[in-house]
PDB file of C-alpha atoms in Angstrom:
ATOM      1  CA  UNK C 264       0.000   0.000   0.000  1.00 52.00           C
ATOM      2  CA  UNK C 265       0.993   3.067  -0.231  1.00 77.00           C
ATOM      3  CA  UNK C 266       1.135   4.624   3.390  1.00 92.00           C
ATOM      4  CA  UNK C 267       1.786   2.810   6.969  1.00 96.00           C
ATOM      5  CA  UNK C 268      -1.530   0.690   7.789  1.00 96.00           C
ATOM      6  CA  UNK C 269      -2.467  -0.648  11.356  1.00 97.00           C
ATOM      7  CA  UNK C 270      -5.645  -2.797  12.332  1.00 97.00           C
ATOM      8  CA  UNK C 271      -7.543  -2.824  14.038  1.00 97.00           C
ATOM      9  CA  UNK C 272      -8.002   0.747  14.358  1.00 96.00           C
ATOM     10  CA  UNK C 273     -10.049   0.629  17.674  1.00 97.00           C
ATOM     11  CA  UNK C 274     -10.054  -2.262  19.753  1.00 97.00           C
ATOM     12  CA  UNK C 275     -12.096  -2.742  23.073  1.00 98.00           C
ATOM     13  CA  UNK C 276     -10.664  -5.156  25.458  1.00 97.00           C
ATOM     14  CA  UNK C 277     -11.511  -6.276  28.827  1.00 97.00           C
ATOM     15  CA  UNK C 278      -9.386  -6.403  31.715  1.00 97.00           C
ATOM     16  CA  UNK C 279      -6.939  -8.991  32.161  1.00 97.00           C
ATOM     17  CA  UNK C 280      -7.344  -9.652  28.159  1.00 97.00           C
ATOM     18  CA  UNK C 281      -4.590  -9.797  25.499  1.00 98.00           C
ATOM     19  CA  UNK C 282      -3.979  -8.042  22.552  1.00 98.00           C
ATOM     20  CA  UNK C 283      -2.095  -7.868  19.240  1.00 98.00           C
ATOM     21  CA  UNK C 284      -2.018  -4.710  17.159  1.00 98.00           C
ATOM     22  CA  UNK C 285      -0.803  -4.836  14.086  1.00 97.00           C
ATOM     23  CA  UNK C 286       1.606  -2.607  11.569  1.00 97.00           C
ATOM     24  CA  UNK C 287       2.483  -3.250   7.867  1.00 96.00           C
ATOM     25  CA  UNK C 288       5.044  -0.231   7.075  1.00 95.00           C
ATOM     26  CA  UNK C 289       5.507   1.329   3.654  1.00 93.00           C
ATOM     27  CA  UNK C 290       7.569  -1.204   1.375  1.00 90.00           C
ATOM     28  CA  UNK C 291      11.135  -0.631   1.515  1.00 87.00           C
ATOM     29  CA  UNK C 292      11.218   0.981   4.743  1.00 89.00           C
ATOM     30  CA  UNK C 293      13.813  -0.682   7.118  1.00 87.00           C
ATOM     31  CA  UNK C 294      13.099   1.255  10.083  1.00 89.00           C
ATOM     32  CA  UNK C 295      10.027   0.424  12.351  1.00 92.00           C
ATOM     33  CA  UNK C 296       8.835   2.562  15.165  1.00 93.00           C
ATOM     34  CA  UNK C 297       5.905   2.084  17.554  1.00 96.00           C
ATOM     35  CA  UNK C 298       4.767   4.699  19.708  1.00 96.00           C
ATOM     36  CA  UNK C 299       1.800   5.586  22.556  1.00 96.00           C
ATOM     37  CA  UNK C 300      -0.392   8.575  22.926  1.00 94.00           C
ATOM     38  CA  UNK C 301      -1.983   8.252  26.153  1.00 92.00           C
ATOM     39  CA  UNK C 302      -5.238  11.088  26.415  1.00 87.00           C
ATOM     40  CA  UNK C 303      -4.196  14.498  26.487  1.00 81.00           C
ATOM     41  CA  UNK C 304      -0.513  13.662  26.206  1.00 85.00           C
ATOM     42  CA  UNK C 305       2.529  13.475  23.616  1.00 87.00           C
ATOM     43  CA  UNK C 306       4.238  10.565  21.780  1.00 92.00           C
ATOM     44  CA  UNK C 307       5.974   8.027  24.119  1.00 93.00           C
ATOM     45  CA  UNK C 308       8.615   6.080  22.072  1.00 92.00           C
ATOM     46  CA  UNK C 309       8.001   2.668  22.932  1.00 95.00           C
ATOM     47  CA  UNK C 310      10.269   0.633  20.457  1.00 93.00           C
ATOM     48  CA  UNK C 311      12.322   0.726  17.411  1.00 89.00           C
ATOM     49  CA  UNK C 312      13.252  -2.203  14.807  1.00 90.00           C
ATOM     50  CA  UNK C 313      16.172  -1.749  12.510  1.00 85.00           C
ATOM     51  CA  UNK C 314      15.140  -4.922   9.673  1.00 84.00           C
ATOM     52  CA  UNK C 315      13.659  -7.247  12.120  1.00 84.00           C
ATOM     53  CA  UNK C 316      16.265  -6.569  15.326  1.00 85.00           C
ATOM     54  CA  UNK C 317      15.089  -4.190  18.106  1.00 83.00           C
ATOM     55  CA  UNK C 318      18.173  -2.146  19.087  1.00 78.00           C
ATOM     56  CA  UNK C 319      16.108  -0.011  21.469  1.00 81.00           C
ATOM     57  CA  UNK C 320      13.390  -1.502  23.531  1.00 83.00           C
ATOM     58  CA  UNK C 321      14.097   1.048  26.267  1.00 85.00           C
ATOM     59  CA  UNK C 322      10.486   2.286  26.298  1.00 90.00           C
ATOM     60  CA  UNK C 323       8.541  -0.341  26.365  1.00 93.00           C
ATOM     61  CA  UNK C 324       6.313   0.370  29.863  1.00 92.00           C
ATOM     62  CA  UNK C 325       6.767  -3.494  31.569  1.00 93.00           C
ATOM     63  CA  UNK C 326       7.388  -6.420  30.706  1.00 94.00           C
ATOM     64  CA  UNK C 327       3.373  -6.847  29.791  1.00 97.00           C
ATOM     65  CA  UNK C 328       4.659  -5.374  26.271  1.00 97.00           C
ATOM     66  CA  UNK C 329       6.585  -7.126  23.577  1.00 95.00           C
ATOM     67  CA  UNK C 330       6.697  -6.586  19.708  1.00 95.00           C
ATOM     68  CA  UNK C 331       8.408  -8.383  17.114  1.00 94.00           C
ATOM     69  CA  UNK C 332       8.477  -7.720  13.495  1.00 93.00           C
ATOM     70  CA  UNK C 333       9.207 -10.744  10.671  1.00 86.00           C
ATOM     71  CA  UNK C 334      10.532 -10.143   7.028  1.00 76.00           C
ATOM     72  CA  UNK C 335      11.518  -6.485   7.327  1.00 77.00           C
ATOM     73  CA  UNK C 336       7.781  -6.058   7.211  1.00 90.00           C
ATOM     74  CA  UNK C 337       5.023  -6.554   9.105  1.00 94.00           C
ATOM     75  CA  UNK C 338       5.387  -5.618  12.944  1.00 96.00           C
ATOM     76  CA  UNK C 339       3.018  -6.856  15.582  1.00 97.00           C
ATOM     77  CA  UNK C 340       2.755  -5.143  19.364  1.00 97.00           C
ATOM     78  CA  UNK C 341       1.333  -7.725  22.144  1.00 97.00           C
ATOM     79  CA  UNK C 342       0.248  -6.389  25.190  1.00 98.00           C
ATOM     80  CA  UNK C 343      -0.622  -8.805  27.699  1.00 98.00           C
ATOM     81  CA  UNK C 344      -2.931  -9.117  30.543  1.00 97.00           C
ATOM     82  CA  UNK C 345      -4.533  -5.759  29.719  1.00 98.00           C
ATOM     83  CA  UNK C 346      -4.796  -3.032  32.695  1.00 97.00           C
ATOM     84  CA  UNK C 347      -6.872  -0.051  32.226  1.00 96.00           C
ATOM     85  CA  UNK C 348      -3.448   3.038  32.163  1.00 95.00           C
ATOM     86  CA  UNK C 349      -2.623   0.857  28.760  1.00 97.00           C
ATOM     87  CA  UNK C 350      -5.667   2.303  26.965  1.00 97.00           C
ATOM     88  CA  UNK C 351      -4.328   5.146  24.886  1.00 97.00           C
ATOM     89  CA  UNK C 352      -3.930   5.196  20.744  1.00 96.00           C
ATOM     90  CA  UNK C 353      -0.945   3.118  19.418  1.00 98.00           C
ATOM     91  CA  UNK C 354       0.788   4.737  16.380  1.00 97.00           C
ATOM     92  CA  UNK C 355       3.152   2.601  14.390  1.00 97.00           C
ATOM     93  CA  UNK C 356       5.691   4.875  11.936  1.00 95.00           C
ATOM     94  CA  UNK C 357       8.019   3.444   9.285  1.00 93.00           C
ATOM     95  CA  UNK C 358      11.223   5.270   7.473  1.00 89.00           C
ATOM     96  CA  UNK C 359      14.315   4.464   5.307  1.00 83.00           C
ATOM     97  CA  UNK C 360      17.471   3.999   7.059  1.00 66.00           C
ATOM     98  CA  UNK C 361      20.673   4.139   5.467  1.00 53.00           C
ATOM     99  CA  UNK C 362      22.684   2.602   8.490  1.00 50.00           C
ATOM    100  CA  UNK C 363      23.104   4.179  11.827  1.00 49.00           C
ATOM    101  CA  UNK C 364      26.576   6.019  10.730  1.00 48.00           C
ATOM    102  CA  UNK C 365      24.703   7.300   6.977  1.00 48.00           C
ATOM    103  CA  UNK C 366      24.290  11.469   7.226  1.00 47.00           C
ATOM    104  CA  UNK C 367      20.765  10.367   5.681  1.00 58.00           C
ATOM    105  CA  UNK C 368      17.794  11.562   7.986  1.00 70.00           C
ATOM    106  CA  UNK C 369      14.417  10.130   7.022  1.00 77.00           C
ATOM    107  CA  UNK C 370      11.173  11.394   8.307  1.00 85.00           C
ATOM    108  CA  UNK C 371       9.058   8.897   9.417  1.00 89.00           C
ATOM    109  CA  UNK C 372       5.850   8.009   8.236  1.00 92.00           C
ATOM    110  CA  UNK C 373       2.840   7.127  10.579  1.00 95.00           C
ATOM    111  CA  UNK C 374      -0.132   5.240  10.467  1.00 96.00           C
ATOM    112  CA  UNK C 375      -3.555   6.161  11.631  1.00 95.00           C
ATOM    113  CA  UNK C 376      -3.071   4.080  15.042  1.00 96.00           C
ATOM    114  CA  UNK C 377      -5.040   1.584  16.814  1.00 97.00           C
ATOM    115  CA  UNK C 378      -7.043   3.220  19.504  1.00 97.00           C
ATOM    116  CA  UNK C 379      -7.019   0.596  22.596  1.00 98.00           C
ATOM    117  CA  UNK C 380      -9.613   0.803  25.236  1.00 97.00           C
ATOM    118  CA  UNK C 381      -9.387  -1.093  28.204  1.00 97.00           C
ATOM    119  CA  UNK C 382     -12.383  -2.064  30.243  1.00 96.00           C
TER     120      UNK C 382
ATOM    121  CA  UNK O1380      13.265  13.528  32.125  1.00 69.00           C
ATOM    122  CA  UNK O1381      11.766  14.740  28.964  1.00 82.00           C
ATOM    123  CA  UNK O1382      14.326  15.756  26.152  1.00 92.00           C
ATOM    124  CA  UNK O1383      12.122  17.780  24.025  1.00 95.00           C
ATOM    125  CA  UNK O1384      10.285  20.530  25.544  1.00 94.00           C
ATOM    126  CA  UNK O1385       7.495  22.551  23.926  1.00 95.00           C
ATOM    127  CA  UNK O1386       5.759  24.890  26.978  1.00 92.00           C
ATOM    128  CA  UNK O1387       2.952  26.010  25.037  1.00 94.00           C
ATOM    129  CA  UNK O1388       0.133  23.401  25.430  1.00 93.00           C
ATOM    130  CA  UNK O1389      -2.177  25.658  22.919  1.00 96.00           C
ATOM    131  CA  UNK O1390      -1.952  29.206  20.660  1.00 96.00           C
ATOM    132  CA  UNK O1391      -4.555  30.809  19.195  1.00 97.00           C
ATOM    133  CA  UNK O1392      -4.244  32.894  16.234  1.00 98.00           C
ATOM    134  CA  UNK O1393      -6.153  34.984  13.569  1.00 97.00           C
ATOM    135  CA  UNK O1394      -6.282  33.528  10.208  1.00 97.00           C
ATOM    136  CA  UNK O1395      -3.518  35.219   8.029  1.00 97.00           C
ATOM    137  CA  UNK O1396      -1.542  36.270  10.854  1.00 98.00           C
ATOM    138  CA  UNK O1397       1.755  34.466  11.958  1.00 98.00           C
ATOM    139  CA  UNK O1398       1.944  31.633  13.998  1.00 98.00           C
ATOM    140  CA  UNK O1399       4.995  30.507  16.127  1.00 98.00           C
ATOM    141  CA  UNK O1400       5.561  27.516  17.628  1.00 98.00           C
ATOM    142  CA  UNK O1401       8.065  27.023  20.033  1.00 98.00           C
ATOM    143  CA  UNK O1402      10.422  24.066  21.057  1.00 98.00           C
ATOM    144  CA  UNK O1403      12.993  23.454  23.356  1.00 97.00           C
ATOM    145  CA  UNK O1404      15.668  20.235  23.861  1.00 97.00           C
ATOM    146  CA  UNK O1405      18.390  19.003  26.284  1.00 96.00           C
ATOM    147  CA  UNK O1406      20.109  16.707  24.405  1.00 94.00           C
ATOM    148  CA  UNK O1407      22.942  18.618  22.978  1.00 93.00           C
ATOM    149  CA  UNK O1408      23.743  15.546  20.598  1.00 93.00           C
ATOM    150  CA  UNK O1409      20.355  16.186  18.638  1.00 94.00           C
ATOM    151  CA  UNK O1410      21.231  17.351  15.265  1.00 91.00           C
ATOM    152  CA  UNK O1411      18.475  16.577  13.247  1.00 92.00           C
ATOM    153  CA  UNK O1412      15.059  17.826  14.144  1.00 94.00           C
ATOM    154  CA  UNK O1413      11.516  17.412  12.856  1.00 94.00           C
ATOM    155  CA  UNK O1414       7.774  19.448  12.630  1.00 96.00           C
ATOM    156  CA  UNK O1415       4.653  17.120  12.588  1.00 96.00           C
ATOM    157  CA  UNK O1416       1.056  18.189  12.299  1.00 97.00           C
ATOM    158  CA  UNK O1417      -1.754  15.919  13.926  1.00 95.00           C
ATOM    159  CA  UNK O1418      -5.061  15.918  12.904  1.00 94.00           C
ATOM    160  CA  UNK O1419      -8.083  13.852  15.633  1.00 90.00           C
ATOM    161  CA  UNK O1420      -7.890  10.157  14.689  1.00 87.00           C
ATOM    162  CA  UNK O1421      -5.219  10.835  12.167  1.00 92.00           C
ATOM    163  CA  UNK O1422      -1.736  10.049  12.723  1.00 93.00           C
ATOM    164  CA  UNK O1423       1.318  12.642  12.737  1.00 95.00           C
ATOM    165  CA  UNK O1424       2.283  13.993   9.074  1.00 94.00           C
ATOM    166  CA  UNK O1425       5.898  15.479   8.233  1.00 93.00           C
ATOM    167  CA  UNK O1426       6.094  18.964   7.568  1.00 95.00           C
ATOM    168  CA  UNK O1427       9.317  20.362   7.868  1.00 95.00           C
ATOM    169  CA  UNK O1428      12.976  19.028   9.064  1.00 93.00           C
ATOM    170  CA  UNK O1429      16.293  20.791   9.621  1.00 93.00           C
ATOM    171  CA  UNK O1430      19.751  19.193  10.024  1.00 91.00           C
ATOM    172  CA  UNK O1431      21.994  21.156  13.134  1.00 92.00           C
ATOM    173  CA  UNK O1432      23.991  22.052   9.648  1.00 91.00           C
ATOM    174  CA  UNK O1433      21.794  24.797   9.094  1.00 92.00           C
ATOM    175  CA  UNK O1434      19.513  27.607  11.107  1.00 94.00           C
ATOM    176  CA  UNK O1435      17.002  28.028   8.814  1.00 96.00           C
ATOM    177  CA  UNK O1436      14.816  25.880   6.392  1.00 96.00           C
ATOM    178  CA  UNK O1437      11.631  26.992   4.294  1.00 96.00           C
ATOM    179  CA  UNK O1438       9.198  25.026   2.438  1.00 95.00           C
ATOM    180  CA  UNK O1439       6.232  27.259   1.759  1.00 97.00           C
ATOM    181  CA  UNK O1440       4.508  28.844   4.902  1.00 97.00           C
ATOM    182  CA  UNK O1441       6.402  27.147   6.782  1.00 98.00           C
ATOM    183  CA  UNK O1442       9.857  27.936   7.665  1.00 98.00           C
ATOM    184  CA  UNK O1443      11.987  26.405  10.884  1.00 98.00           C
ATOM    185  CA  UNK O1444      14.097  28.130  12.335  1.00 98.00           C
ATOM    186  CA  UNK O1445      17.083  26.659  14.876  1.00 97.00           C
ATOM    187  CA  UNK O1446      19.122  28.345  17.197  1.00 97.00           C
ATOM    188  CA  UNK O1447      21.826  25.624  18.501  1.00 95.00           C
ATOM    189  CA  UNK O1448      23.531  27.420  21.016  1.00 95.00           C
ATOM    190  CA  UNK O1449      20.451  27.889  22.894  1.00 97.00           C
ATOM    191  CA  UNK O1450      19.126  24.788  21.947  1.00 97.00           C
ATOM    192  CA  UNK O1451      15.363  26.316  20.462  1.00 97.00           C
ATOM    193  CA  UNK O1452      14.011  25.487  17.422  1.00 97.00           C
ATOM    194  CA  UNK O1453      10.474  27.398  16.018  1.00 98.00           C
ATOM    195  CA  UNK O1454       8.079  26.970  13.656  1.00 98.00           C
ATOM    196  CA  UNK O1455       6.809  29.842  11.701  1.00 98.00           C
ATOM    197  CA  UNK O1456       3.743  29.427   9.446  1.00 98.00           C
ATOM    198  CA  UNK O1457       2.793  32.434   7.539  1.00 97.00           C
ATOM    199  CA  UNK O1458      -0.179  33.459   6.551  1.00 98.00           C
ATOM    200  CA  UNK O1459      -1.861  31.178   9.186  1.00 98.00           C
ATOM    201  CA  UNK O1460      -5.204  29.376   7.225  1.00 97.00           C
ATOM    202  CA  UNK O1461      -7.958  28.055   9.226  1.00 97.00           C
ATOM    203  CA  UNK O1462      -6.547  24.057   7.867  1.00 96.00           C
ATOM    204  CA  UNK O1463      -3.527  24.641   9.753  1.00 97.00           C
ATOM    205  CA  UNK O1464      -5.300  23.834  13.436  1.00 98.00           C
ATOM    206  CA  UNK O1465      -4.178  20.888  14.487  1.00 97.00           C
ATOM    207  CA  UNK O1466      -1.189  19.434  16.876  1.00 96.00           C
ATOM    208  CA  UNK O1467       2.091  20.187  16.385  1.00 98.00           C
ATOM    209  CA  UNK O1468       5.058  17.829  17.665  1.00 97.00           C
ATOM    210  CA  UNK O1469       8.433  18.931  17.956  1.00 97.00           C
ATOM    211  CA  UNK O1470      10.934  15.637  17.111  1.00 95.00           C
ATOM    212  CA  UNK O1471      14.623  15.225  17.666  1.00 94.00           C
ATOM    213  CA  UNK O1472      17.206  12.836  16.938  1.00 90.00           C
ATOM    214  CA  UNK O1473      21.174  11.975  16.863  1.00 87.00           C
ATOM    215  CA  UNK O1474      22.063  10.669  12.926  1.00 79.00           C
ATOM    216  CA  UNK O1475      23.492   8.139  14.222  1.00 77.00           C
ATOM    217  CA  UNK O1476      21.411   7.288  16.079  1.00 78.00           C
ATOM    218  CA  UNK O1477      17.482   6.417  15.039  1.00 77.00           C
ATOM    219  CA  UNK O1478      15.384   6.876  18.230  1.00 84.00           C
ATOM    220  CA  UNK O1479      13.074  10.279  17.239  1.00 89.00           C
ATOM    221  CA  UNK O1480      11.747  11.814  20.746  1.00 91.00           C
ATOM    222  CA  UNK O1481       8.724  14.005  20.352  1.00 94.00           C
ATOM    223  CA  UNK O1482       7.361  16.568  22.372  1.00 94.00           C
ATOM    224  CA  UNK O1483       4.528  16.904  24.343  1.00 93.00           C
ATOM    225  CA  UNK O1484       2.798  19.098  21.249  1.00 95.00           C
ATOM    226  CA  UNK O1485       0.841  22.310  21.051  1.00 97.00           C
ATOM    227  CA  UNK O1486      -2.217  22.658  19.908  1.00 97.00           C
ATOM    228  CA  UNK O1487      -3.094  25.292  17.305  1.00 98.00           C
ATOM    229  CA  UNK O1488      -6.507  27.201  16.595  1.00 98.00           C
ATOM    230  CA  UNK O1489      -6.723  29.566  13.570  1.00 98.00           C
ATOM    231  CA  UNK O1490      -9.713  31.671  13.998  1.00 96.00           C
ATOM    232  CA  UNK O1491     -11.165  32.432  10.576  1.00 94.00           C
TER     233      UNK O1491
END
């Protein structure tokens, strides 16, 4: 396609519940980001993947979160056992990247998000 | 401890009058930095990016201005339409580095 697409874009969940949001970045870009906008607040990195390694899982909240992306494409964000401070809008973002040491800076491109809410 | 700083949660402004948005960072090993404009239930679009190389870049009504030394970057978008309310995120990064921090956002209203 030709922009970053996640699904679902809302998703209601219960308490306790699991989930798996999903991100399928703009073909050819190497770099995968996920981020979090809780209600009424900015964009809190949660993860980068550089091909399908994660150099930087610093802000990932607890260990509750994991994400893993396969093929250089698709990217998938689990959050398990659901509490109610995890419902906020999950935005997934892809760009080129030329290596870490390239002068290249690439904007990244985001999707529409998934909009959690936890019951 | 957040890295990128913008103070102004909202600005109002009258269409076709300037607007300026303001950003501050700590991180003096930021050298390339990044505009975004959020529309509700959209995600973040690029706007505008400068490299610590230069102090000024223009694309349109928008023009970004950086100040290194005292670690501020702005936003100028002139004339201000009524489309251009939305969000806007300050980002930062190292080049060699890929993790972009954004900032907290301010939220613009052009009154028509």
């Amino acid at each position: 396609g030709a922009g970053v697409s996640q699904s679902p874009s809302n998703k209601v969940t219960e308490k306790g519940k699991d989930v798996e949001l999903r991100c399928d970045p703009i073909s050819g870009h190497t770099a995968l980001y996920w981020y979090r906008q809780r209600l009424g607040q900015g964009l809190e990195f949660l993860i980068y993947f550089q091909g399908n390694s994660a150099p930087d899982k610093s802000g990932l909240p607890s260990d509750r979160f994991s994400a893993e992306r396969t093929g250089e494409s698709v990217s998938t964000l689990t959050i398990q056992r659901t509490q109610q401070e995890d419902s906020a809008v999950y935005l997934c973002a892809s760009s080129l990247l030329l290596g870490t040491r390239s002068s290249y800076n690439s904007p990244l491109h985001f999707g529409n998000g998934t909009r959690l809410t936890v019951t | 401890d957040q890295q990128v700083k913008q103070n102004s949660p909202s600005l109002s402004v009258q269409e076709g009058r300037i607007s300026i948005l303001n950003c501050d960072y700590t991180n003096s090993m930021f050298d390339y930095f990044l505009w975004y404009k959020k529309y509700p239930a959209e995600g973040p679009t690029f706007l505008i990016s400068i490299s610590s190389i230069k102090d000024k870049n223009e694309d349109g009504r928008f023009t970004v201005f950086l100040n290194k030394s005292a670690k501020h970057l702005s936003l100028h978008i002139v004339p201000s339409q009524p489309g251009d309310s939305a969000v806007y995120f300050c980002a930062a990064k190292e080049t060699s580095y890929d993790k972009v921090i954004f900032g907290p956002g301010t939220s613009l209203s052009v009154i028509p």
